[in-house]
mmCIF file of C-alpha atoms and ligand atoms in Angstrom:
data_model
loop_
_atom_site.group_PDB
_atom_site.id
_atom_site.type_symbol
_atom_site.label_atom_id
_atom_site.label_comp_id
_atom_site.label_asym_id
_atom_site.label_seq_id
_atom_site.Cartn_x
_atom_site.Cartn_y
_atom_site.Cartn_z
ATOM 1 C CA MET A 207 -68.627 41.441 -18.997
ATOM 2 C CA GLN A 208 -67.158 39.106 -21.619
ATOM 3 C CA THR A 209 -65.961 35.576 -20.972
ATOM 4 C CA VAL A 210 -63.505 33.555 -22.848
ATOM 5 C CA THR A 211 -63.327 29.887 -21.539
ATOM 6 C CA VAL A 212 -59.819 28.331 -22.007
ATOM 7 C CA ALA A 213 -60.973 24.779 -22.767
ATOM 8 C CA LEU A 214 -58.467 22.320 -21.213
ATOM 9 C CA GLY A 215 -60.494 19.393 -19.736
ATOM 10 C CA ALA A 216 -59.977 19.342 -16.041
ATOM 11 C CA ARG A 217 -57.826 22.301 -16.137
ATOM 12 C CA SER A 218 -60.463 24.574 -17.893
ATOM 13 C CA TYR A 219 -60.949 28.186 -16.776
ATOM 14 C CA ASP A 220 -62.652 31.378 -17.607
ATOM 15 C CA VAL A 221 -61.046 34.797 -18.344
ATOM 16 C CA ARG A 222 -63.624 37.399 -17.463
ATOM 17 C CA ILE A 223 -63.193 41.006 -18.977
ATOM 18 C CA GLY A 224 -65.044 44.013 -18.046
ATOM 19 C CA ASP A 225 -64.495 47.641 -17.100
ATOM 20 C CA GLY A 226 -64.955 47.950 -13.161
ATOM 21 C CA LEU A 227 -64.371 44.289 -12.514
ATOM 22 C CA LEU A 228 -61.989 44.966 -9.847
ATOM 23 C CA ASP A 229 -64.717 47.040 -8.079
ATOM 24 C CA ARG A 230 -66.691 44.062 -7.830
ATOM 25 C CA ALA A 231 -63.933 41.383 -7.174
ATOM 26 C CA ALA A 232 -65.933 39.865 -4.272
ATOM 27 C CA GLU A 233 -68.350 38.498 -6.723
ATOM 28 C CA HIS A 234 -65.634 36.638 -8.638
ATOM 29 C CA LEU A 235 -63.208 36.026 -5.788
ATOM 30 C CA ALA A 236 -65.138 35.161 -2.609
ATOM 31 C CA PRO A 237 -65.346 31.578 -3.743
ATOM 32 C CA PHE A 238 -61.625 31.212 -3.520
ATOM 33 C CA ALA A 239 -61.250 32.982 -0.043
ATOM 34 C CA ARG A 240 -60.769 31.005 3.290
ATOM 35 C CA ASP A 241 -61.352 32.190 6.738
ATOM 36 C CA GLY A 242 -62.286 35.383 5.131
ATOM 37 C CA ARG A 243 -58.972 36.172 3.458
ATOM 38 C CA LEU A 244 -56.980 35.876 0.390
ATOM 39 C CA LEU A 245 -53.318 35.702 0.087
ATOM 40 C CA VAL A 246 -52.223 38.262 -2.945
ATOM 41 C CA VAL A 247 -48.871 38.534 -4.530
ATOM 42 C CA SER A 248 -48.115 41.765 -5.875
ATOM 43 C CA ASP A 249 -45.538 44.371 -6.422
ATOM 44 C CA GLU A 250 -44.789 47.436 -4.485
ATOM 45 C CA THR A 251 -45.918 49.830 -7.429
ATOM 46 C CA VAL A 252 -49.239 47.994 -8.318
ATOM 47 C CA TRP A 253 -49.983 47.511 -4.605
ATOM 48 C CA GLN A 254 -49.692 51.363 -3.852
ATOM 49 C CA LEU A 255 -51.760 52.327 -6.684
ATOM 50 C CA LEU A 256 -54.431 49.774 -6.529
ATOM 51 C CA ARG A 257 -54.805 48.212 -3.209
ATOM 52 C CA ASP A 258 -57.591 50.462 -2.228
ATOM 53 C CA ARG A 259 -59.443 49.471 -5.070
ATOM 54 C CA LEU A 260 -58.982 45.821 -4.598
ATOM 55 C CA GLN A 261 -59.874 45.927 -1.123
ATOM 56 C CA ALA A 262 -63.096 47.951 -1.422
ATOM 57 C CA GLY A 263 -63.910 45.451 -4.287
ATOM 58 C CA LEU A 264 -63.337 42.546 -1.925
ATOM 59 C CA GLY A 265 -65.977 43.918 0.583
ATOM 60 C CA GLY A 266 -65.520 41.757 3.718
ATOM 61 C CA VAL A 267 -62.667 39.468 2.464
ATOM 62 C CA ASP A 268 -59.198 40.508 3.522
ATOM 63 C CA ALA A 269 -56.581 41.060 0.967
ATOM 64 C CA VAL A 270 -53.298 39.779 2.638
ATOM 65 C CA PRO A 271 -50.298 41.184 0.639
ATOM 66 C CA ILE A 272 -46.977 39.375 -0.055
ATOM 67 C CA LEU A 273 -44.973 42.083 -1.890
ATOM 68 C CA VAL A 274 -41.794 42.293 -4.109
ATOM 69 C CA PRO A 275 -40.016 45.292 -5.370
ATOM 70 C CA ALA A 276 -41.599 46.194 -9.000
ATOM 71 C CA GLY A 277 -39.606 44.837 -12.005
ATOM 72 C CA GLU A 278 -37.959 41.825 -13.554
ATOM 73 C CA GLN A 279 -35.319 41.551 -10.984
ATOM 74 C CA SER A 280 -37.957 40.206 -8.447
ATOM 75 C CA LYS A 281 -38.545 37.183 -10.995
ATOM 76 C CA THR A 282 -35.455 35.285 -9.442
ATOM 77 C CA TRP A 283 -34.604 32.438 -7.167
ATOM 78 C CA THR A 284 -34.435 34.988 -4.517
ATOM 79 C CA GLY A 285 -37.996 36.423 -5.357
ATOM 80 C CA LEU A 286 -39.310 32.928 -5.540
ATOM 81 C CA GLN A 287 -37.873 31.877 -2.195
ATOM 82 C CA PHE A 288 -39.337 35.164 -0.653
ATOM 83 C CA VAL A 289 -42.962 34.580 -2.010
ATOM 84 C CA ALA A 290 -42.946 30.796 -1.253
ATOM 85 C CA GLU A 291 -41.656 31.066 2.204
ATOM 86 C CA GLN A 292 -44.283 34.005 2.873
ATOM 87 C CA LEU A 293 -47.098 31.888 1.470
ATOM 88 C CA LEU A 294 -45.935 29.066 4.155
ATOM 89 C CA ALA A 295 -45.705 31.220 6.895
ATOM 90 C CA LEU A 296 -49.240 32.532 6.342
ATOM 91 C CA GLY A 297 -50.553 29.097 6.393
ATOM 92 C CA VAL A 298 -51.383 28.236 2.670
ATOM 93 C CA GLU A 299 -52.817 25.017 2.238
ATOM 94 C CA ARG A 300 -52.920 23.089 -1.016
ATOM 95 C CA SER A 301 -56.644 23.701 -1.624
ATOM 96 C CA ASP A 302 -55.925 27.453 -1.536
ATOM 97 C CA HIS A 303 -55.853 29.878 -4.309
ATOM 98 C CA ILE A 304 -53.453 32.810 -4.201
ATOM 99 C CA VAL A 305 -53.967 35.727 -6.173
ATOM 100 C CA ALA A 306 -51.352 37.114 -8.667
ATOM 101 C CA PHE A 307 -52.001 40.953 -8.713
ATOM 102 C CA GLY A 308 -49.765 42.822 -11.116
ATOM 103 C CA GLY A 309 -48.130 42.605 -14.549
ATOM 104 C CA GLY A 310 -46.225 39.511 -16.297
ATOM 105 C CA VAL A 311 -43.636 39.451 -13.500
ATOM 106 C CA ILE A 312 -46.053 38.881 -10.755
ATOM 107 C CA GLY A 313 -48.044 36.625 -12.725
ATOM 108 C CA ASP A 314 -45.076 34.294 -13.709
ATOM 109 C CA LEU A 315 -43.436 34.711 -10.038
ATOM 110 C CA ALA A 316 -46.811 33.956 -8.180
ATOM 111 C CA GLY A 317 -47.720 31.443 -10.700
ATOM 112 C CA PHE A 318 -44.524 29.308 -10.234
ATOM 113 C CA ALA A 319 -44.628 29.686 -6.344
ATOM 114 C CA ALA A 320 -48.373 28.225 -6.639
ATOM 115 C CA ALA A 321 -47.361 25.418 -8.757
ATOM 116 C CA ILE A 322 -44.731 24.279 -6.336
ATOM 117 C CA VAL A 323 -45.835 25.346 -2.771
ATOM 118 C CA ASN A 324 -47.287 22.398 -1.022
ATOM 119 C CA ARG A 325 -46.572 20.526 -4.323
ATOM 120 C CA GLY A 326 -49.058 22.680 -6.103
ATOM 121 C CA CYS A 327 -52.016 24.914 -4.914
ATOM 122 C CA GLY A 328 -54.440 27.014 -7.074
ATOM 123 C CA PHE A 329 -54.043 30.588 -8.219
ATOM 124 C CA VAL A 330 -56.019 33.311 -9.890
ATOM 125 C CA GLN A 331 -54.728 35.939 -11.933
ATOM 126 C CA ILE A 332 -55.592 39.849 -11.930
ATOM 127 C CA PRO A 333 -53.395 41.246 -14.555
ATOM 128 C CA THR A 334 -52.649 44.969 -14.505
ATOM 129 C CA THR A 335 -50.481 45.466 -17.464
ATOM 130 C CA LEU A 336 -51.657 45.301 -21.106
ATOM 131 C CA LEU A 337 -49.144 42.655 -21.908
ATOM 132 C CA ALA A 338 -50.237 40.552 -18.843
ATOM 133 C CA GLN A 339 -53.892 40.929 -19.812
ATOM 134 C CA VAL A 340 -53.448 39.738 -23.318
ATOM 135 C CA ASP A 341 -50.612 37.438 -23.092
ATOM 136 C CA SER A 342 -48.708 36.297 -19.795
ATOM 137 C CA SER A 343 -51.892 35.622 -17.495
ATOM 138 C CA VAL A 344 -53.390 33.206 -19.851
ATOM 139 C CA GLY A 345 -51.686 29.897 -21.096
ATOM 140 C CA GLY A 346 -50.203 28.693 -17.776
ATOM 141 C CA LYS A 347 -46.570 29.317 -18.537
ATOM 142 C CA THR A 348 -44.731 30.435 -15.139
ATOM 143 C CA ALA A 349 -41.103 31.036 -14.576
ATOM 144 C CA ILE A 350 -38.219 32.733 -13.063
ATOM 145 C CA ASP A 351 -35.141 34.118 -14.813
ATOM 146 C CA VAL A 352 -31.842 32.395 -13.894
ATOM 147 C CA PRO A 353 -28.244 33.258 -14.698
ATOM 148 C CA ALA A 354 -28.446 31.018 -17.831
ATOM 149 C CA GLY A 355 -31.332 32.995 -19.225
ATOM 150 C CA LYS A 356 -34.750 34.373 -18.975
ATOM 151 C CA ASN A 357 -37.729 31.985 -18.067
ATOM 152 C CA LEU A 358 -35.357 29.017 -17.984
ATOM 153 C CA VAL A 359 -36.832 27.455 -14.693
ATOM 154 C CA GLY A 360 -40.765 27.286 -14.466
ATOM 155 C CA ALA A 361 -43.705 24.952 -14.717
ATOM 156 C CA PHE A 362 -46.808 24.830 -16.804
ATOM 157 C CA HIS A 363 -49.438 25.693 -14.153
ATOM 158 C CA GLN A 364 -52.703 26.911 -15.369
ATOM 159 C CA PRO A 365 -54.847 29.576 -13.279
ATOM 160 C CA SER A 366 -58.369 28.805 -11.893
ATOM 161 C CA LEU A 367 -59.587 32.140 -13.151
ATOM 162 C CA VAL A 368 -58.405 35.247 -14.814
ATOM 163 C CA LEU A 369 -59.953 38.591 -13.989
ATOM 164 C CA ILE A 370 -59.211 41.528 -16.411
ATOM 165 C CA ASP A 371 -60.331 45.050 -15.788
ATOM 166 C CA PRO A 372 -59.014 47.324 -18.551
ATOM 167 C CA SER A 373 -59.583 50.364 -16.294
ATOM 168 C CA VAL A 374 -56.423 49.379 -14.287
ATOM 169 C CA LEU A 375 -54.513 50.408 -17.304
ATOM 170 C CA ASP A 376 -55.112 54.181 -16.776
ATOM 171 C CA SER A 377 -52.087 54.424 -14.490
ATOM 172 C CA LEU A 378 -49.967 52.304 -16.671
ATOM 173 C CA ASP A 379 -47.161 54.332 -18.681
ATOM 174 C CA ALA A 380 -48.204 54.969 -22.200
ATOM 175 C CA ARG A 381 -45.159 53.394 -23.532
ATOM 176 C CA GLU A 382 -45.885 50.196 -21.530
ATOM 177 C CA VAL A 383 -49.469 50.278 -23.016
ATOM 178 C CA ARG A 384 -48.225 50.683 -26.477
ATOM 179 C CA ALA A 385 -45.751 47.801 -25.968
ATOM 180 C CA GLY A 386 -48.405 45.365 -24.656
ATOM 181 C CA TYR A 387 -50.690 46.465 -27.682
ATOM 182 C CA ALA A 388 -48.008 45.097 -30.134
ATOM 183 C CA GLU A 389 -48.941 41.620 -28.751
ATOM 184 C CA ILE A 390 -52.490 42.264 -29.628
ATOM 185 C CA VAL A 391 -51.562 43.226 -33.330
ATOM 186 C CA LYS A 392 -49.380 40.188 -33.170
ATOM 187 C CA TYR A 393 -52.468 37.922 -32.363
ATOM 188 C CA ALA A 394 -54.282 39.453 -35.431
ATOM 189 C CA LEU A 395 -51.264 38.852 -37.596
ATOM 190 C CA ILE A 396 -51.183 35.359 -36.744
ATOM 191 C CA GLU A 397 -54.671 34.090 -37.761
ATOM 192 C CA ASP A 398 -57.441 36.979 -37.240
ATOM 193 C CA ALA A 399 -57.384 39.225 -40.381
ATOM 194 C CA ALA A 400 -60.599 40.750 -39.202
ATOM 195 C CA LEU A 401 -59.295 41.603 -35.953
ATOM 196 C CA PHE A 402 -56.314 43.486 -37.886
ATOM 197 C CA ASP A 403 -59.140 45.424 -39.826
ATOM 198 C CA TRP A 404 -60.719 46.291 -36.452
ATOM 199 C CA LEU A 405 -57.576 47.500 -34.902
ATOM 200 C CA GLU A 406 -56.620 49.775 -37.816
ATOM 201 C CA ASP A 407 -60.171 51.419 -37.220
ATOM 202 C CA HIS A 408 -60.077 51.510 -33.441
ATOM 203 C CA GLY A 409 -56.473 51.051 -32.219
ATOM 204 C CA GLU A 410 -55.921 54.783 -31.616
ATOM 205 C CA ALA A 411 -59.079 54.931 -29.441
ATOM 206 C CA LEU A 412 -57.903 51.819 -27.634
ATOM 207 C CA LEU A 413 -54.599 53.508 -26.907
ATOM 208 C CA ALA A 414 -56.091 56.696 -25.813
ATOM 209 C CA GLY A 415 -57.875 54.845 -23.100
ATOM 210 C CA ASP A 416 -61.266 53.838 -24.344
ATOM 211 C CA ASN A 417 -62.380 51.009 -22.077
ATOM 212 C CA ALA A 418 -65.077 49.654 -24.550
ATOM 213 C CA ALA A 419 -62.255 49.248 -27.511
ATOM 214 C CA ARG A 420 -59.924 47.896 -24.903
ATOM 215 C CA SER A 421 -62.280 45.212 -23.590
ATOM 216 C CA HIS A 422 -63.245 44.176 -27.336
ATOM 217 C CA ALA A 423 -59.410 43.863 -28.299
ATOM 218 C CA ILE A 424 -58.459 42.094 -25.099
ATOM 219 C CA ALA A 425 -61.125 39.478 -25.580
ATOM 220 C CA ALA A 426 -60.387 38.971 -29.114
ATOM 221 C CA ALA A 427 -56.586 38.529 -28.379
ATOM 222 C CA VAL A 428 -57.415 36.109 -25.323
ATOM 223 C CA ALA A 429 -59.475 34.355 -27.487
ATOM 224 C CA GLY A 430 -56.829 33.919 -30.005
ATOM 225 C CA LYS A 431 -54.376 32.700 -27.518
ATOM 226 C CA ALA A 432 -56.813 30.267 -25.947
ATOM 227 C CA ARG A 433 -57.623 28.662 -29.393
ATOM 228 C CA ILE A 434 -54.042 28.016 -29.796
ATOM 229 C CA VAL A 435 -53.274 26.960 -26.231
ATOM 230 C CA GLU A 436 -56.384 24.561 -26.235
ATOM 231 C CA THR A 437 -54.805 22.415 -29.160
ATOM 232 C CA ASP A 438 -51.166 22.630 -27.926
ATOM 233 C CA GLU A 439 -51.217 23.386 -24.007
ATOM 234 C CA ARG A 440 -47.377 22.400 -23.589
ATOM 235 C CA GLU A 441 -45.832 23.489 -26.845
ATOM 236 C CA THR A 442 -45.317 19.956 -27.927
ATOM 237 C CA ASP A 443 -46.554 20.182 -31.389
ATOM 238 C CA ASP A 444 -46.313 23.209 -33.837
ATOM 239 C CA ARG A 445 -49.337 25.120 -32.811
ATOM 240 C CA ARG A 446 -48.330 26.979 -29.579
ATOM 241 C CA ALA A 447 -45.053 27.901 -31.450
ATOM 242 C CA LEU A 448 -47.266 30.312 -33.642
ATOM 243 C CA LEU A 449 -47.656 32.606 -30.715
ATOM 244 C CA ASN A 450 -43.742 33.472 -31.311
ATOM 245 C CA LEU A 451 -44.513 35.467 -34.461
ATOM 246 C CA GLY A 452 -42.035 38.442 -34.407
ATOM 247 C CA HIS A 453 -40.256 36.762 -31.445
ATOM 248 C CA THR A 454 -37.206 35.152 -32.964
ATOM 249 C CA PHE A 455 -36.214 38.428 -34.466
ATOM 250 C CA GLY A 456 -37.638 40.352 -31.355
ATOM 251 C CA HIS A 457 -35.662 38.105 -28.874
ATOM 252 C CA ALA A 458 -32.308 38.831 -30.784
ATOM 253 C CA LEU A 459 -33.003 42.653 -30.882
ATOM 254 C CA GLU A 460 -33.683 42.406 -26.939
ATOM 255 C CA ALA A 461 -30.488 40.465 -26.357
ATOM 256 C CA GLU A 462 -28.588 42.852 -28.378
ATOM 257 C CA THR A 463 -29.923 45.732 -26.344
ATOM 258 C CA GLY A 464 -29.209 43.770 -23.159
ATOM 259 C CA TYR A 465 -33.039 43.681 -22.112
ATOM 260 C CA SER A 466 -32.880 47.300 -21.283
ATOM 261 C CA GLY A 467 -35.368 50.101 -21.364
ATOM 262 C CA ARG A 468 -33.965 50.893 -24.964
ATOM 263 C CA LEU A 469 -36.315 48.518 -26.371
ATOM 264 C CA LEU A 470 -39.180 47.046 -24.293
ATOM 265 C CA HIS A 471 -40.552 43.412 -25.265
ATOM 266 C CA GLY A 472 -43.339 44.618 -27.159
ATOM 267 C CA GLU A 473 -41.526 47.198 -29.141
ATOM 268 C CA ALA A 474 -39.095 44.324 -30.102
ATOM 269 C CA VAL A 475 -41.867 42.294 -30.911
ATOM 270 C CA ALA A 476 -43.550 45.038 -33.139
ATOM 271 C CA LEU A 477 -40.268 45.600 -35.180
ATOM 272 C CA GLY A 478 -39.842 41.771 -35.230
ATOM 273 C CA CYS A 479 -43.286 41.295 -36.796
ATOM 274 C CA VAL A 480 -42.470 43.764 -39.584
ATOM 275 C CA LEU A 481 -39.150 41.944 -40.273
ATOM 276 C CA ALA A 482 -40.821 38.471 -40.370
ATOM 277 C CA PHE A 483 -43.233 40.157 -42.857
ATOM 278 C CA ASP A 484 -40.495 41.681 -44.750
ATOM 279 C CA PHE A 485 -38.473 38.508 -44.883
ATOM 280 C CA SER A 486 -41.599 36.594 -46.010
ATOM 281 C CA ALA A 487 -42.352 39.153 -48.752
ATOM 282 C CA GLN A 488 -38.702 38.735 -49.952
ATOM 283 C CA ARG A 489 -39.271 35.180 -50.189
ATOM 284 C CA ARG A 490 -42.460 35.840 -52.025
ATOM 285 C CA LEU A 491 -44.480 33.930 -49.495
ATOM 286 C CA CYS A 492 -46.592 36.939 -48.555
ATOM 287 C CA SER A 493 -47.653 39.948 -50.931
ATOM 288 C CA PRO A 494 -45.644 43.359 -50.745
ATOM 289 C CA GLU A 495 -49.296 45.052 -50.089
ATOM 290 C CA ASP A 496 -49.651 43.271 -46.832
ATOM 291 C CA ASP A 497 -46.032 43.627 -45.746
ATOM 292 C CA ALA A 498 -46.275 47.530 -46.362
ATOM 293 C CA ARG A 499 -49.773 47.484 -44.405
ATOM 294 C CA VAL A 500 -48.187 46.078 -41.252
ATOM 295 C CA ARG A 501 -45.296 48.133 -41.325
ATOM 296 C CA THR A 502 -47.363 51.333 -42.013
ATOM 297 C CA TYR A 503 -49.827 50.335 -39.238
ATOM 298 C CA PHE A 504 -46.938 49.688 -36.398
ATOM 299 C CA GLY A 505 -45.832 53.031 -37.407
ATOM 300 C CA THR A 506 -49.199 54.712 -37.196
ATOM 301 C CA VAL A 507 -49.381 53.591 -33.588
ATOM 302 C CA GLY A 508 -45.946 54.838 -32.623
ATOM 303 C CA LEU A 509 -44.240 51.185 -32.531
ATOM 304 C CA PRO A 510 -40.817 50.895 -34.075
ATOM 305 C CA THR A 511 -40.686 49.526 -37.683
ATOM 306 C CA THR A 512 -36.966 49.949 -38.803
ATOM 307 C CA LEU A 513 -33.588 48.647 -37.525
ATOM 308 C CA ALA A 514 -32.506 52.333 -38.220
ATOM 309 C CA GLY A 515 -34.960 53.670 -35.862
ATOM 310 C CA VAL A 516 -33.497 51.672 -33.044
ATOM 311 C CA GLY A 517 -29.682 51.882 -34.068
ATOM 312 C CA LEU A 518 -29.424 48.320 -35.200
ATOM 313 C CA THR A 519 -28.581 48.300 -38.811
ATOM 314 C CA GLY A 520 -25.444 46.712 -40.216
ATOM 315 C CA ILE A 521 -25.223 43.699 -37.542
ATOM 316 C CA GLY A 522 -26.840 40.888 -39.245
ATOM 317 C CA ALA A 523 -24.199 38.446 -38.047
ATOM 318 C CA GLN A 524 -24.564 39.496 -34.538
ATOM 319 C CA LEU A 525 -28.279 39.220 -34.491
ATOM 320 C CA ALA A 526 -28.238 35.809 -36.217
ATOM 321 C CA HIS A 527 -25.783 34.821 -33.334
ATOM 322 C CA HIS A 528 -28.295 35.560 -30.760
ATOM 323 C CA MET A 529 -30.919 33.555 -32.550
ATOM 324 C CA ARG A 530 -28.468 30.596 -32.517
ATOM 325 C CA ARG A 531 -28.524 30.844 -28.792
ATOM 326 C CA ASP A 532 -32.257 31.320 -28.322
ATOM 327 C CA LYS A 533 -33.715 28.490 -26.239
ATOM 328 C CA LYS A 534 -36.657 28.184 -28.702
ATOM 329 C CA ARG A 535 -34.341 26.145 -30.941
ATOM 330 C CA GLU A 536 -34.915 22.697 -31.423
ATOM 331 C CA ALA A 537 -32.571 19.823 -32.990
ATOM 332 C CA GLY A 538 -30.188 22.630 -33.555
ATOM 333 C CA LYS A 539 -32.728 24.556 -35.851
ATOM 334 C CA THR A 540 -34.034 27.922 -34.983
ATOM 335 C CA VAL A 541 -37.742 27.984 -35.522
ATOM 336 C CA PHE A 542 -39.006 30.789 -37.491
ATOM 337 C CA ILE A 543 -42.885 31.934 -37.897
ATOM 338 C CA LEU A 544 -43.256 33.273 -41.437
ATOM 339 C CA THR A 545 -46.414 34.430 -43.266
ATOM 340 C CA ARG A 546 -48.417 34.158 -46.303
ATOM 341 C CA GLY A 547 -50.220 37.359 -45.402
ATOM 342 C CA ILE A 548 -52.104 39.064 -42.606
ATOM 343 C CA GLY A 549 -53.985 36.423 -40.448
ATOM 344 C CA ARG A 550 -51.744 33.561 -41.993
ATOM 345 C CA ALA A 551 -48.743 32.710 -40.034
ATOM 346 C CA PHE A 552 -47.092 29.444 -40.294
ATOM 347 C CA ILE A 553 -43.859 27.673 -38.663
ATOM 348 C CA ASP A 554 -40.891 27.104 -40.701
ATOM 349 C CA ARG A 555 -37.795 24.952 -39.354
ATOM 350 C CA SER A 556 -35.666 25.279 -42.493
ATOM 351 C CA VAL A 557 -34.704 28.768 -42.416
ATOM 352 C CA ASP A 558 -31.035 29.141 -43.015
ATOM 353 C CA LEU A 559 -29.411 31.699 -40.165
ATOM 354 C CA ASP A 560 -27.005 32.871 -42.745
ATOM 355 C CA ASP A 561 -29.703 34.012 -45.102
ATOM 356 C CA VAL A 562 -31.218 35.754 -42.189
ATOM 357 C CA ALA A 563 -28.073 37.522 -41.248
ATOM 358 C CA ALA A 564 -27.658 38.691 -44.785
ATOM 359 C CA PHE A 565 -31.515 39.756 -44.915
ATOM 360 C CA LEU A 566 -30.765 41.896 -41.741
ATOM 361 C CA ASP A 567 -27.728 43.509 -43.174
ATOM 362 C CA ARG A 568 -29.840 44.708 -46.236
ATOM 363 C CA ALA A 569 -32.908 45.648 -44.132
ATOM 364 C CA ALA A 570 -33.362 49.588 -43.503
HETATM 365 N N1 LIG B 1161 -45.965 33.449 -18.865
HETATM 366 C C1 LIG B 1161 -46.107 33.968 -20.121
HETATM 367 O O1 LIG B 1161 -46.920 33.260 -21.016
HETATM 368 C C2 LIG B 1161 -45.630 35.232 -20.525
HETATM 369 C C3 LIG B 1161 -45.726 35.683 -21.791
HETATM 370 C C4 LIG B 1161 -45.402 36.888 -22.026
HETATM 371 C C5 LIG B 1161 -44.315 37.767 -21.061
HETATM 372 N N2 LIG B 1161 -44.209 37.038 -19.805
HETATM 373 C C6 LIG B 1161 -43.222 37.696 -18.913
HETATM 374 O O2 LIG B 1161 -43.914 39.001 -18.527
HETATM 375 C C7 LIG B 1161 -43.083 39.908 -17.970
HETATM 376 C C8 LIG B 1161 -43.240 41.108 -18.358
HETATM 377 O O3 LIG B 1161 -44.448 41.647 -18.013
HETATM 378 P P1 LIG B 1161 -44.836 43.031 -17.709
HETATM 379 O O4 LIG B 1161 -44.696 43.789 -19.044
HETATM 380 O O5 LIG B 1161 -46.317 43.366 -17.372
HETATM 381 O O6 LIG B 1161 -44.106 43.910 -16.738
HETATM 382 P P2 LIG B 1161 -44.058 44.000 -15.084
HETATM 383 O O7 LIG B 1161 -44.837 43.009 -14.409
HETATM 384 O O8 LIG B 1161 -42.723 44.324 -14.684
HETATM 385 O O9 LIG B 1161 -44.716 45.434 -14.913
HETATM 386 C C9 LIG B 1161 -44.327 46.426 -15.729
HETATM 387 C C10 LIG B 1161 -44.180 47.808 -14.773
HETATM 388 O O10 LIG B 1161 -45.449 48.158 -14.732
HETATM 389 C C11 LIG B 1161 -45.896 48.410 -13.355
HETATM 390 N N3 LIG B 1161 -47.356 48.301 -13.218
HETATM 391 C C12 LIG B 1161 -48.257 47.257 -13.401
HETATM 392 N N4 LIG B 1161 -49.323 47.409 -13.504
HETATM 393 C C13 LIG B 1161 -49.540 48.687 -13.362
HETATM 394 C C14 LIG B 1161 -50.616 49.677 -13.442
HETATM 395 N N5 LIG B 1161 -52.153 49.214 -13.492
HETATM 396 N N6 LIG B 1161 -50.256 50.905 -13.108
HETATM 397 C C15 LIG B 1161 -49.193 51.359 -13.134
HETATM 398 N N7 LIG B 1161 -47.961 50.535 -13.024
HETATM 399 C C16 LIG B 1161 -48.297 49.309 -13.262
HETATM 400 C C17 LIG B 1161 -45.101 47.381 -12.734
HETATM 401 O O11 LIG B 1161 -44.897 47.610 -11.310
HETATM 402 C C18 LIG B 1161 -43.831 47.416 -13.319
HETATM 403 O O12 LIG B 1161 -43.019 48.316 -12.895
HETATM 404 C C19 LIG B 1161 -41.747 39.489 -18.365
HETATM 405 O O13 LIG B 1161 -40.992 38.751 -17.197
HETATM 406 C C20 LIG B 1161 -42.063 38.316 -19.344
HETATM 407 O O14 LIG B 1161 -40.988 37.128 -19.327
HETATM 408 C C21 LIG B 1161 -44.775 35.888 -19.619
HETATM 409 ZN ZN1 LIG B 1162 -44.076 38.466 -26.358
#
């Protein structure tokens, strides 16, 4: 087992990563149980697939499920109301810890419910998608989607523990695994060039299901996120914005494709990272060699690397329009994460969206 500590003073917590941790869940979760039970928020798919393993791993502690339908449509006011009222009906107390058992949707929904029920109770994350394991379960952002946009209502609420068992990924769709993998590559590109070297050598084994490779990369990615979150927990100075490498471009691509299955979030981030490197290379901030290496690598692992590949060429102005509406804007400026090379991302608030539109129109 590997442990990454997220050091946030009184809100510090461990992220424990290891093959088979779910089967030994009692060791880690028994301290959070009360009256021999734990309230577990999950989605119907995850619960169906993994409840027997969780229950067996918990031994004598009873997992009491609160289930919502699988998918983003549960991350709503209605879903939140349902979870909060179920927790209250089951007698949740402020000193209790609820368990979020699922992907990023469940982590965000259960985490937000934990932040507000009884004016705040504790929670523990057991993320079951690669995206949730390397990104959404760590850092304390919780939210729901509302008509005005995704993740616009939420709270910063750190978990008390994150338990990551990479073996749960065996049942996850290969495309979802690859999309989550894009976020691991993102961390490497932000500030961990050694991790990028390692991924070039071991990424394919990881994607094929090698649990040792999964654990290594998950731990490295979580450590990368922890380092950034520790210095900027609430995204008030510049550091946490670095985590958005590839995301300003990526969000525009997602908005254009209607957040549909046509382009998964991680796929949009992969292409977004390639575009951020291309844009940086054209401004002579980063070498053409690093730019080419990043594009080649995403292609090798089967992630999208060209606008043509996803049918989005020649709409630079339209994509820039989405960026103009992105909530990550500050004082009317879109925040871009650009790069001086692999592992050397930086924040730029002076990028002109007309230049970006022209760049996207020229991009292949
Ligand atoms: N809080 C944050 O910092 C943060 C960061 C990134 C993303 N997010 C949020 O995360 C969400 C996306 O998360 P996601 O991609 O995990 O989506 P998800 O939770 O919807 O999971 C994707 C699908 O995989 C299924 N699934 C989950 N685990 C499985 C397993 N082990 N085997 C088989 N199927 C499984 C789920 O039932 C679901 O259908 C978005 O709402 C996004 O806004 C939050
Ligand atoms: Zn992301």
